[in-house]
Coordinates of C-alpha atoms in Angstrom, one line a residue:
Chain A
M1 CA 11.8 -35.0 24.6
N2 CA 10.8 -37.7 27.1
R3 CA 7.3 -39.1 27.4
L4 CA 6.3 -37.2 30.5
R5 CA 7.4 -33.8 29.0
F6 CA 5.5 -34.7 25.9
L7 CA 2.4 -35.5 27.9
L8 CA 2.8 -32.3 29.9
T9 CA 3.1 -30.3 26.7
L10 CA 0.0 -31.9 25.3
L11 CA -1.8 -31.1 28.5
T12 CA -0.6 -27.6 28.5
A13 CA -1.7 -27.2 24.9
W14 CA -5.1 -28.5 25.9
T15 CA -5.6 -26.3 28.8
L16 CA -4.0 -23.1 27.4
P17 CA -6.4 -22.1 24.7
P18 CA -8.9 -20.6 27.1
L19 CA -6.1 -18.5 28.6
V20 CA -5.0 -17.5 25.1
H21 CA -8.5 -16.6 24.4
A22 CA -8.6 -14.5 27.5
A23 CA -5.8 -12.3 26.1
D24 CA -7.2 -9.4 24.2
E25 CA -10.4 -9.6 26.2
Y26 CA -11.3 -6.0 26.9
K27 CA -14.8 -4.8 28.1
L28 CA -16.2 -1.4 27.3
T29 CA -17.0 0.7 30.3
D30 CA -20.1 2.9 30.9
D31 CA -18.4 5.8 29.3
S32 CA -18.6 4.0 25.9
L33 CA -22.3 3.1 26.4
R34 CA -25.4 5.3 26.0
Q35 CA -26.4 6.8 29.3
E36 CA -29.8 8.0 30.2
G37 CA -30.2 11.8 30.3
V38 CA -27.0 12.4 28.3
P39 CA -27.7 14.6 25.2
Q40 CA -26.8 13.0 21.9
G41 CA -24.9 14.8 19.2
E42 CA -25.8 14.6 15.6
V43 CA -23.9 12.7 12.9
T44 CA -24.1 13.6 9.2
K45 CA -22.5 11.8 6.3
H46 CA -20.7 13.4 3.4
T47 CA -18.7 12.6 0.3
W48 CA -15.5 14.2 -0.9
S49 CA -14.6 13.6 -4.6
T50 CA -12.7 16.7 -5.6
S51 CA -9.5 16.2 -3.7
K52 CA -6.5 18.2 -5.0
N53 CA -3.9 16.4 -2.9
F54 CA -5.2 13.0 -3.9
P55 CA -6.7 13.6 -7.4
G56 CA -9.2 11.1 -8.7
T57 CA -10.1 9.7 -5.2
T58 CA -13.5 9.7 -3.7
R59 CA -14.3 9.1 0.0
E60 CA -16.9 9.3 2.7
Y61 CA -16.6 11.3 5.9
W62 CA -18.9 11.9 8.8
V63 CA -19.3 15.0 11.0
Y64 CA -20.3 14.7 14.6
V65 CA -21.7 17.8 16.3
P66 CA -22.3 17.7 20.0
K67 CA -25.6 19.0 21.4
Q68 CA -23.6 21.5 23.4
Y69 CA -22.1 23.1 20.3
D70 CA -22.6 26.9 20.3
A71 CA -21.9 28.5 16.9
S72 CA -20.7 31.7 18.6
K73 CA -17.7 29.9 20.1
P74 CA -15.1 27.8 18.2
A75 CA -15.5 24.1 18.9
C76 CA -12.5 21.9 19.4
V77 CA -11.9 19.5 16.5
M78 CA -10.8 15.8 16.5
V79 CA -10.1 14.1 13.2
F80 CA -10.2 10.3 12.9
Q81 CA -8.8 8.2 10.0
D82 CA -10.7 5.1 8.9
G83 CA -13.6 7.2 10.0
G84 CA -16.2 4.6 9.3
S85 CA -14.8 2.3 12.0
Y86 CA -14.6 5.1 14.6
V87 CA -18.0 6.6 14.0
R88 CA -20.0 3.3 14.3
T89 CA -22.0 3.3 17.6
N90 CA -21.9 -0.6 17.8
G91 CA -18.2 -1.1 17.0
E92 CA -15.0 -1.2 19.0
F93 CA -14.7 2.6 19.5
R94 CA -18.2 4.1 19.6
T95 CA -16.4 7.4 19.6
T96 CA -19.5 9.6 19.3
V97 CA -21.1 7.9 22.4
V98 CA -17.9 8.5 24.3
F99 CA -17.9 12.1 23.1
D100 CA -21.5 12.6 24.3
N101 CA -20.7 11.2 27.7
L102 CA -17.5 13.0 28.3
I103 CA -18.7 16.3 27.0
H104 CA -21.8 16.1 29.2
K105 CA -19.5 15.4 32.2
K106 CA -17.2 18.3 31.1
E107 CA -14.3 15.8 31.0
M108 CA -13.5 16.9 27.5
P109 CA -14.3 20.1 25.7
V110 CA -17.2 20.6 23.2
T111 CA -15.6 18.9 20.2
I112 CA -16.7 18.4 16.7
G113 CA -15.6 14.9 15.4
I114 CA -14.6 14.5 11.8
F115 CA -14.4 10.8 10.7
I116 CA -12.7 10.4 7.3
N117 CA -12.4 7.3 5.3
P118 CA -9.4 6.7 3.1
G119 CA -9.7 7.6 -0.6
E120 CA -10.6 5.2 -3.3
F121 CA -10.3 5.2 -7.1
P122 CA -13.7 4.0 -8.2
A123 CA -13.7 1.4 -11.0
A124 CA -14.1 3.1 -14.4
E125 CA -16.3 0.3 -15.8
A126 CA -18.0 -3.0 -14.9
G127 CA -15.5 -5.8 -14.4
A128 CA -12.9 -3.5 -13.0
K129 CA -12.3 -3.1 -9.2
G130 CA -11.9 0.1 -7.3
R131 CA -8.4 0.7 -6.0
S132 CA -7.8 1.7 -2.4
N133 CA -5.6 4.7 -1.8
R134 CA -5.4 4.0 2.0
S135 CA -1.8 2.8 2.2
F136 CA -0.5 5.7 0.0
E137 CA -2.4 8.3 2.1
Y138 CA -1.7 6.8 5.5
D139 CA 1.7 5.0 5.4
S140 CA 3.6 7.7 3.4
L141 CA 5.8 10.1 5.4
G142 CA 5.6 13.7 4.4
D143 CA 2.9 16.4 4.5
T144 CA 0.5 15.5 1.7
Y145 CA -2.1 14.0 4.0
A146 CA -1.7 16.9 6.4
K147 CA -2.4 19.3 3.5
F148 CA -5.4 17.2 2.5
V149 CA -6.9 17.6 6.1
L150 CA -5.9 21.2 6.5
E151 CA -6.6 22.6 3.0
E152 CA -9.5 20.4 2.0
I153 CA -11.6 18.8 4.8
L154 CA -11.3 21.3 7.6
P155 CA -12.2 24.3 5.4
E156 CA -15.1 22.3 4.0
V157 CA -16.5 21.4 7.4
G158 CA -15.6 25.0 8.6
K159 CA -18.2 26.3 6.1
S160 CA -20.9 24.9 8.4
Y161 CA -19.4 25.1 11.8
N162 CA -17.2 27.3 13.9
L163 CA -14.0 25.2 14.3
A164 CA -11.0 25.9 16.5
Q165 CA -8.1 27.3 14.5
T166 CA -5.4 26.7 17.1
A167 CA -3.3 23.5 17.6
E168 CA -4.5 23.4 21.2
G169 CA -8.0 22.9 20.0
R170 CA -7.2 20.2 17.5
A171 CA -6.5 16.5 17.9
I172 CA -6.1 13.7 15.4
G173 CA -6.2 9.9 15.8
G174 CA -6.4 6.6 14.0
I175 CA -5.7 2.9 14.1
S176 CA -2.9 0.9 12.4
S177 CA -1.8 2.8 9.3
G178 CA -4.3 5.5 10.4
G179 CA -2.3 5.7 13.7
I180 CA 1.0 6.5 12.0
C181 CA -0.9 8.8 9.7
A182 CA -2.3 10.8 12.6
F183 CA 1.2 11.1 14.1
T184 CA 2.6 12.2 10.7
V185 CA 0.0 15.0 10.4
A186 CA 1.0 16.4 13.8
W187 CA 4.7 15.8 13.2
E188 CA 4.5 17.8 9.9
R189 CA 2.1 20.4 11.2
P190 CA 2.5 20.8 15.0
S191 CA 1.2 24.3 14.6
A192 CA -2.1 22.8 13.5
F193 CA -2.5 19.7 15.7
S194 CA -1.3 19.3 19.3
K195 CA -2.8 15.9 20.2
V196 CA -2.4 12.5 18.7
L197 CA -4.2 9.3 19.5
S198 CA -2.7 6.1 18.0
H199 CA -4.2 2.6 18.2
V200 CA -1.9 -0.3 17.2
G201 CA 0.0 2.3 15.1
S202 CA 2.0 1.1 12.2
F203 CA 5.4 2.6 13.1
T204 CA 7.0 0.0 10.9
N205 CA 8.6 0.0 7.4
I206 CA 5.4 -0.1 5.3
R207 CA 6.6 3.1 3.6
G208 CA 9.5 4.1 5.8
G209 CA 7.6 4.9 9.1
H210 CA 10.1 2.8 11.1
V211 CA 12.4 5.9 11.2
Y212 CA 10.2 8.0 13.4
H213 CA 11.6 6.8 16.8
A214 CA 15.1 7.7 15.6
L215 CA 13.9 11.1 14.2
I216 CA 12.1 11.9 17.5
R217 CA 15.4 11.5 19.5
K218 CA 17.4 13.8 17.2
T219 CA 14.7 16.5 16.4
E220 CA 14.0 19.4 18.7
R221 CA 10.9 18.5 20.7
K222 CA 7.6 19.4 19.0
P223 CA 4.6 20.6 21.0
I224 CA 2.7 17.4 20.5
R225 CA 0.9 15.3 23.1
I226 CA 0.7 11.6 22.2
F227 CA -1.4 8.7 23.5
L228 CA -0.1 5.4 22.1
Q229 CA -1.7 2.0 22.6
D230 CA -0.4 -1.4 21.4
G231 CA -0.5 -5.0 22.5
S232 CA 2.0 -7.9 22.7
G233 CA -0.1 -9.9 20.2
D234 CA 0.2 -7.3 17.5
L235 CA 1.6 -8.0 14.0
D236 CA 5.0 -9.3 13.1
N237 CA 5.4 -9.3 9.3
A238 CA 7.6 -8.2 6.4
H239 CA 7.1 -4.5 7.4
G240 CA 8.2 -5.0 11.0
N241 CA 7.2 -5.9 14.5
W242 CA 4.4 -3.7 15.8
P243 CA 4.9 -4.3 19.5
L244 CA 8.6 -3.6 19.3
A245 CA 8.0 -0.6 17.0
N246 CA 5.5 0.9 19.5
Q247 CA 7.9 0.3 22.4
E248 CA 10.6 2.1 20.4
M249 CA 8.2 5.0 19.8
A250 CA 7.4 5.2 23.5
A251 CA 11.1 5.0 24.5
A252 CA 12.0 7.7 22.1
L253 CA 9.1 9.9 23.3
K254 CA 10.3 9.4 26.8
Y255 CA 13.9 10.2 25.9
A256 CA 12.9 13.4 24.1
K257 CA 10.7 14.4 27.1
Y258 CA 7.4 14.4 25.2
D259 CA 4.0 14.6 27.0
Y260 CA 3.0 11.0 26.1
Q261 CA 1.2 7.9 27.5
F262 CA 1.9 4.4 26.3
V263 CA -0.5 1.6 27.2
F264 CA 0.8 -1.8 26.2
G265 CA -1.7 -4.6 26.6
D266 CA -1.9 -8.2 25.4
G267 CA -4.2 -7.6 22.4
G268 CA -3.7 -8.2 18.7
H269 CA -4.0 -6.0 15.6
N270 CA -7.5 -4.7 16.3
G271 CA -9.3 -1.9 18.1
K272 CA -10.6 -3.8 21.2
H273 CA -8.2 -2.5 23.7
G274 CA -8.0 0.9 22.1
G275 CA -11.8 1.1 22.1
V276 CA -12.0 0.3 25.8
L277 CA -9.3 2.9 26.5
M278 CA -11.0 5.6 24.4
P279 CA -12.6 7.5 27.4
D280 CA -9.4 7.5 29.3
A281 CA -7.4 8.5 26.3
L282 CA -9.7 11.4 25.5
R283 CA -9.8 12.6 29.1
W284 CA -6.0 12.6 29.1
L285 CA -5.5 14.2 25.7
W286 CA -8.0 17.0 26.4
R287 CA -7.3 17.4 30.1
D288 CA -6.4 21.1 30.0
A289 CA -9.0 22.0 27.4
A290 CA -12.0 20.5 29.3
R291 CA -14.0 22.7 31.7
Chain B
M1 CA 5.9 -25.2 23.7
R2 CA 5.8 -25.2 20.0
I3 CA 2.2 -26.4 20.0
Y4 CA 1.3 -23.6 22.4
V5 CA 2.9 -21.0 20.2
F6 CA 1.1 -22.4 17.2
L7 CA -2.2 -22.3 19.0
A8 CA -1.6 -18.8 20.2
L9 CA -0.8 -17.7 16.6
T10 CA -3.9 -19.5 15.3
F11 CA -6.2 -17.8 17.9
L12 CA -4.6 -14.4 17.4
S13 CA -5.0 -14.6 13.6
F14 CA -8.8 -14.6 14.0
G15 CA -8.8 -10.9 14.9
Q16 CA -6.5 -9.7 12.2
S17 CA -8.3 -10.1 8.9
R18 CA -10.0 -6.7 9.2
W19 CA -6.9 -4.5 8.7
T20 CA -4.9 -6.8 6.5
F21 CA -6.9 -7.0 3.2
A22 CA -4.9 -7.8 0.1
Q23 CA -1.8 -6.2 1.6
D24 CA 1.1 -7.2 3.8
M25 CA 2.1 -9.9 1.4
S26 CA 5.6 -11.1 2.0
L27 CA 8.3 -12.6 -0.2
Q28 CA 7.7 -15.9 1.6
E29 CA 4.3 -16.1 -0.1
I30 CA 5.9 -15.6 -3.5
L31 CA 9.1 -17.6 -3.6
E32 CA 9.5 -21.3 -3.6
P33 CA 12.0 -22.1 -0.9
D34 CA 15.2 -23.7 -2.2
K35 CA 14.4 -22.8 -5.8
G36 CA 16.9 -20.4 -7.1
W37 CA 17.8 -18.9 -10.4
V38 CA 18.7 -21.3 -13.2
V39 CA 20.2 -20.2 -16.6
V40 CA 17.8 -20.7 -19.5
T41 CA 19.9 -19.4 -22.3
E42 CA 23.2 -17.5 -22.6
G43 CA 25.6 -16.1 -25.2
H44 CA 23.4 -13.1 -26.1
Q45 CA 24.4 -9.5 -26.0
F46 CA 21.5 -7.6 -24.3
T47 CA 18.4 -9.6 -23.6
D48 CA 15.0 -7.8 -23.2
G49 CA 11.4 -7.8 -24.4
L50 CA 10.2 -10.7 -22.3
C51 CA 6.6 -11.8 -22.7
S52 CA 4.7 -15.1 -22.7
D53 CA 1.7 -16.8 -24.4
L54 CA -1.2 -18.8 -23.1
Q55 CA 0.8 -22.1 -23.4
G56 CA 3.6 -20.7 -21.2
N57 CA 6.1 -20.2 -24.0
L58 CA 8.5 -17.4 -23.2
F59 CA 9.6 -14.9 -26.0
F60 CA 12.5 -12.5 -25.8
T61 CA 14.8 -10.4 -27.9
D62 CA 18.3 -9.2 -28.1
V63 CA 18.0 -5.5 -28.3
A64 CA 21.7 -4.9 -29.0
K65 CA 22.2 -7.6 -31.7
G66 CA 18.7 -7.7 -33.2
G67 CA 17.8 -10.8 -35.1
P68 CA 14.9 -13.1 -34.2
I69 CA 12.3 -13.1 -31.6
Y70 CA 13.4 -16.1 -29.5
K71 CA 11.1 -18.7 -28.1
V72 CA 11.7 -20.8 -25.0
D73 CA 9.1 -23.6 -24.5
P74 CA 8.0 -24.7 -21.1
E75 CA 10.6 -27.5 -21.1
G76 CA 13.4 -24.9 -21.8
K77 CA 14.1 -25.5 -25.5
V78 CA 15.3 -22.3 -27.1
S79 CA 14.6 -21.5 -30.8
G80 CA 14.5 -18.5 -33.1
F81 CA 10.8 -18.0 -33.6
V82 CA 10.1 -15.0 -35.8
T83 CA 13.1 -13.9 -37.9
N84 CA 13.6 -10.3 -38.6
A85 CA 16.3 -7.7 -38.6
L86 CA 14.9 -5.4 -36.0
K87 CA 16.2 -4.4 -32.6
I88 CA 13.2 -4.8 -30.2
S89 CA 13.2 -3.3 -26.7
G90 CA 9.6 -4.0 -25.8
L91 CA 7.4 -7.0 -26.8
K92 CA 4.0 -8.2 -25.8
I93 CA 1.3 -10.4 -27.3
G94 CA -2.0 -8.7 -28.0
P95 CA -5.6 -10.1 -27.7
N96 CA -5.4 -11.2 -31.3
G97 CA -2.3 -13.4 -30.7
T98 CA 0.1 -11.3 -32.7
F99 CA 3.2 -9.5 -31.3
Y100 CA 3.3 -5.8 -30.6
A101 CA 6.9 -4.5 -30.6
A102 CA 8.7 -1.3 -29.7
T103 CA 11.7 -1.2 -32.0
Q104 CA 15.0 0.7 -31.6
A105 CA 16.6 0.1 -35.0
P106 CA 16.7 0.5 -37.9
E107 CA 13.9 2.8 -37.0
K108 CA 12.1 3.7 -33.8
L109 CA 8.6 2.4 -34.3
I110 CA 5.6 0.5 -32.8
I111 CA 4.9 -2.4 -35.0
L112 CA 2.7 -5.5 -35.2
I113 CA 4.5 -8.7 -36.0
G114 CA 2.4 -11.6 -37.3
L115 CA 3.4 -15.2 -36.5
D116 CA 4.5 -15.4 -40.2
G117 CA 6.9 -12.6 -39.5
K118 CA 4.9 -10.0 -41.5
T119 CA 5.1 -6.6 -39.9
T120 CA 2.7 -3.7 -39.9
V121 CA 3.7 -0.3 -38.7
L122 CA 1.4 1.2 -36.0
A123 CA 3.2 4.3 -35.1
T124 CA 6.1 6.4 -36.5
N125 CA 7.9 9.5 -35.2
V126 CA 8.0 7.9 -31.7
V127 CA 10.8 7.0 -29.2
P128 CA 9.4 3.9 -27.6
N129 CA 11.0 1.8 -24.9
D130 CA 8.5 -0.7 -23.6
L131 CA 4.8 -1.4 -24.0
V132 CA 1.8 -3.2 -22.8
V133 CA -1.4 -4.2 -24.8
S134 CA -4.8 -4.2 -23.0
R135 CA -7.5 -6.8 -23.7
K136 CA -9.3 -4.1 -25.6
G137 CA -6.3 -3.9 -28.0
I138 CA -5.1 -0.5 -26.7
V139 CA -1.3 -0.2 -26.9
Y140 CA 0.4 1.9 -24.1
F141 CA 4.1 2.6 -24.7
T142 CA 6.7 4.4 -22.7
E143 CA 8.9 7.1 -24.2
T144 CA 11.5 7.2 -21.5
G145 CA 13.6 10.1 -22.7
K146 CA 10.6 12.2 -23.5
G147 CA 8.9 11.6 -20.1
R148 CA 5.7 10.4 -21.5
I149 CA 3.3 7.5 -22.2
Q150 CA 1.6 7.3 -25.5
M151 CA -1.4 5.2 -26.4
I152 CA -2.6 3.7 -29.7
S153 CA -6.3 3.0 -30.0
P154 CA -7.5 -0.2 -31.7
T155 CA -8.4 1.9 -34.7
G156 CA -4.8 3.2 -34.9
E157 CA -5.2 6.6 -33.3
L158 CA -2.0 7.7 -31.6
R159 CA -2.1 10.2 -28.7
V160 CA -0.2 11.2 -25.5
A161 CA -1.7 9.5 -22.5
D162 CA 0.5 11.2 -19.9
A163 CA 3.5 13.4 -19.7
G164 CA 5.5 14.6 -16.8
A165 CA 8.9 15.1 -15.1
Y166 CA 9.7 11.4 -14.9
K167 CA 11.3 8.7 -17.0
P168 CA 8.7 6.0 -17.6
N169 CA 10.2 2.7 -18.6
G170 CA 8.6 -0.6 -17.8
I171 CA 4.8 -0.7 -18.0
T172 CA 2.1 -3.2 -16.9
L173 CA -1.6 -3.5 -16.0
S174 CA -3.5 -4.8 -13.0
P175 CA -5.4 -8.1 -13.5
D176 CA -8.7 -6.2 -14.0
Q177 CA -6.8 -3.7 -16.3
G178 CA -8.4 -0.8 -14.4
T179 CA -4.9 0.3 -13.2
L180 CA -1.7 1.0 -15.1
V181 CA 1.7 1.1 -13.5
C182 CA 5.1 2.2 -14.8
T183 CA 8.6 2.4 -13.4
D184 CA 10.5 5.7 -13.3
F185 CA 14.1 4.8 -14.4
D186 CA 15.7 7.9 -12.9
G187 CA 13.5 8.2 -9.9
T188 CA 12.5 6.6 -6.6
H189 CA 8.8 5.8 -7.3
L190 CA 6.6 3.8 -9.5
F191 CA 3.7 5.8 -11.0
V192 CA 0.2 4.5 -11.0
F193 CA -2.8 5.6 -13.1
K194 CA -6.4 4.9 -13.3
V195 CA -7.5 3.5 -16.7
E196 CA -10.7 5.3 -17.7
A197 CA -13.4 3.5 -19.7
D198 CA -12.1 5.0 -23.0
G199 CA -8.6 3.8 -22.1
S200 CA -7.2 7.2 -21.2
L201 CA -5.0 7.5 -18.1
S202 CA -5.9 9.7 -15.2
S203 CA -4.9 10.3 -11.5
R204 CA -1.1 9.8 -11.8
A205 CA 0.4 9.3 -8.3
P206 CA 3.7 8.1 -7.0
Y207 CA 1.8 5.2 -5.4
M208 CA 4.8 2.9 -4.8
T209 CA 8.2 3.8 -3.4
A210 CA 11.1 1.8 -4.8
V211 CA 14.3 0.7 -3.1
T212 CA 17.3 2.4 -4.5
P213 CA 21.0 1.5 -4.1
L214 CA 22.3 3.2 -1.0
N215 CA 23.0 6.9 -1.4
K216 CA 21.3 7.0 -4.8
I217 CA 17.9 8.3 -5.9
Q218 CA 17.7 6.4 -9.2
S219 CA 15.9 3.1 -8.9
L220 CA 16.8 2.1 -12.5
G221 CA 13.3 0.7 -12.6
D222 CA 12.8 -1.1 -15.9
G223 CA 10.6 -3.9 -17.2
M224 CA 7.5 -4.9 -15.3
T225 CA 4.9 -7.7 -15.0
T226 CA 1.9 -8.5 -12.8
D227 CA 0.9 -11.8 -11.1
G228 CA -2.6 -13.3 -10.6
S229 CA -2.9 -11.8 -7.1
G230 CA -2.3 -8.3 -8.4
R231 CA 1.3 -8.0 -7.3
Y232 CA 3.6 -5.9 -9.4
Y233 CA 7.2 -6.9 -10.3
A234 CA 9.7 -4.4 -11.5
A235 CA 13.3 -5.0 -12.6
S236 CA 15.6 -2.5 -11.0
A237 CA 19.2 -1.8 -9.8
V238 CA 18.8 -3.7 -6.5
G239 CA 16.8 -6.6 -7.9
I240 CA 13.2 -7.4 -8.7
Q241 CA 11.0 -5.3 -6.5
V242 CA 7.6 -6.7 -5.7
F243 CA 4.6 -4.5 -4.6
D244 CA 1.2 -5.6 -3.3
P245 CA -2.0 -4.2 -4.9
T246 CA -2.1 -1.4 -2.3
G247 CA 1.4 -0.3 -3.3
R248 CA 3.3 -1.7 -0.3
L249 CA 6.7 -3.2 -1.0
C250 CA 6.6 -6.9 -0.4
G251 CA 10.3 -7.2 -0.8
V252 CA 13.2 -7.4 -3.3
I253 CA 14.1 -10.6 -5.1
A254 CA 17.8 -10.9 -5.6
K255 CA 19.2 -10.6 -9.1
P256 CA 20.7 -13.8 -10.5
E257 CA 24.1 -12.2 -10.8
N258 CA 25.6 -8.7 -10.4
K259 CA 24.5 -7.4 -13.8
F260 CA 21.9 -5.1 -15.2
I261 CA 18.4 -6.7 -15.5
S262 CA 16.1 -5.2 -18.1
N263 CA 12.8 -7.1 -17.8
V264 CA 10.8 -9.7 -16.0
T265 CA 7.8 -11.9 -16.8
F266 CA 6.0 -15.1 -15.8
A267 CA 6.1 -18.1 -18.2
G268 CA 6.6 -21.8 -18.2
K269 CA 4.2 -24.5 -16.9
N270 CA 1.1 -22.8 -15.4
H271 CA 3.0 -19.5 -15.7
G272 CA 4.7 -20.5 -12.5
F273 CA 8.2 -19.5 -13.4
L274 CA 9.6 -16.0 -13.1
Y275 CA 12.0 -15.2 -16.0
V276 CA 14.4 -12.3 -16.0
S277 CA 16.6 -10.9 -18.8
S278 CA 20.0 -10.3 -17.3
S279 CA 22.5 -8.8 -19.7
D280 CA 23.7 -11.6 -21.9
K281 CA 21.5 -14.3 -20.3
I282 CA 17.9 -15.3 -19.5
Y283 CA 17.3 -16.9 -16.0
R284 CA 14.2 -18.4 -14.5
R285 CA 13.1 -19.6 -11.1
E286 CA 10.1 -21.6 -9.9
M287 CA 7.6 -19.5 -7.9
K288 CA 4.6 -19.9 -5.7
A289 CA 3.0 -16.9 -7.4
R290 CA 1.4 -17.4 -10.9
G291 CA 1.6 -14.9 -13.7
I292 CA -1.3 -13.3 -15.5
L293 CA -1.6 -12.8 -19.2
Y294 CA -2.6 -9.4 -20.6
Q295 CA -4.7 -11.0 -23.3
A296 CA -6.5 -13.4 -20.9
P297 CA -10.1 -12.8 -20.0
A298 CA -10.8 -11.0 -16.7
K299 CA -11.1 -13.0 -13.6

């Protein structure tokens, strides 16, 4: 390398960090912020410690009920994994604020949000640590998590609220491993969930999820609508390359003629871009159910 | 250009910590580059029963020939340590510094072996394969053919801790000893349990999925060990499989040669060497990861 090129490289290195910093800069829109005159739904917190599908685990979940909920009519349902991150009103997603705004504008239907945290095995005694069951629940292919949602959480919430029983009235979403988990639930039970929202989904080989794009191409199309988001700065590690895996997913969904959207930004493995896109994603996923 | 890429990676890494807790560990974080397998000792028949002490001495047995418990000091010097005529398939050192052994012949037993070679029988009418001893002095041993794990309390009470349609073989504990893991020799998973306050096992789940030889469902999962970061190591048909504490496969460490490997443990200086029993030999390789001792105090 000659001296001039070396200096130019240094100069480039000096001037680029602000540009690099500008990548993954996404700003929330008004739809994600509290608006005056918009009725606010109510959020309640619950614990689930009697799981049959994941015995021994305990977890928290939250239920959001919009102000417009009418017990005489089944409300649509949207289930989020890593629920604590999605339900926070000062985080990346602010899902309940978006729900309030879009339901008020009739841009999505009256929808009950269920925000589920992954299970944990609490420590048996002092000095021991709890063990997270997140990877086992979210990254595993198969129908165990779908059964957990359909046979445990939905019936429990259904005791208090009139929930939609059709796939058209049910959506499921998540981030990272929660993203592939949401896809797995719909893939295994398309008769129960028709809409998937995936943020920086882990369609990589954590526990075999890298096969989905190949399966999608050679499996008769399932009635699932999918909103995928990822960024060029996402992970590249022993499990795989997230940006490439999400592009493979999008290409397979396109090939198999799925009703899908893929938004590929320049963000990393976080919920910033996904959070900013949340209002658009919800409008798109619920477009024919809103009125 | 390299500087730019480096900076970009540095900046991007700031946003990643939230979704990458104690997981996504790769082989690169474990293996010392350019440090491969080295023969420690050879000329045996079927080596097994690897374990180590606080000083980093390795102990092993020859389950086919029987004879002594062998000792390999951190410098690599091999000697017969405790002479006996037993064929031992599982060996660990308990909190009191004595050996706990699962014997195959002349009788199938769980025994204590003092440093003077004196033996005490802990359990008869058992079919043990491998074992682990907790800091509380509870012995957990696998009965592979019977599909169960039994436990012996510090007061000598023997009882079944778990039974099911699987072939438990190797067995290990998490660093905090709140989690127990075993391989399933004929299956594709490793099973994980919660260790309750009284030492009983609960919540069995196929928490880890093993790599199997192509077109086979048997992992041949065998002896296990744990490192200081809570990673689990399992000898198996395709090599030594390493899992992070959340059950994700980090990768498979290649076998030293194309032979059956029965067991794996950390020993040597700072417990910074991984030892493997491969048929007639013992090999070791230098690691970035460090082993953890079952009898050591909690961290």
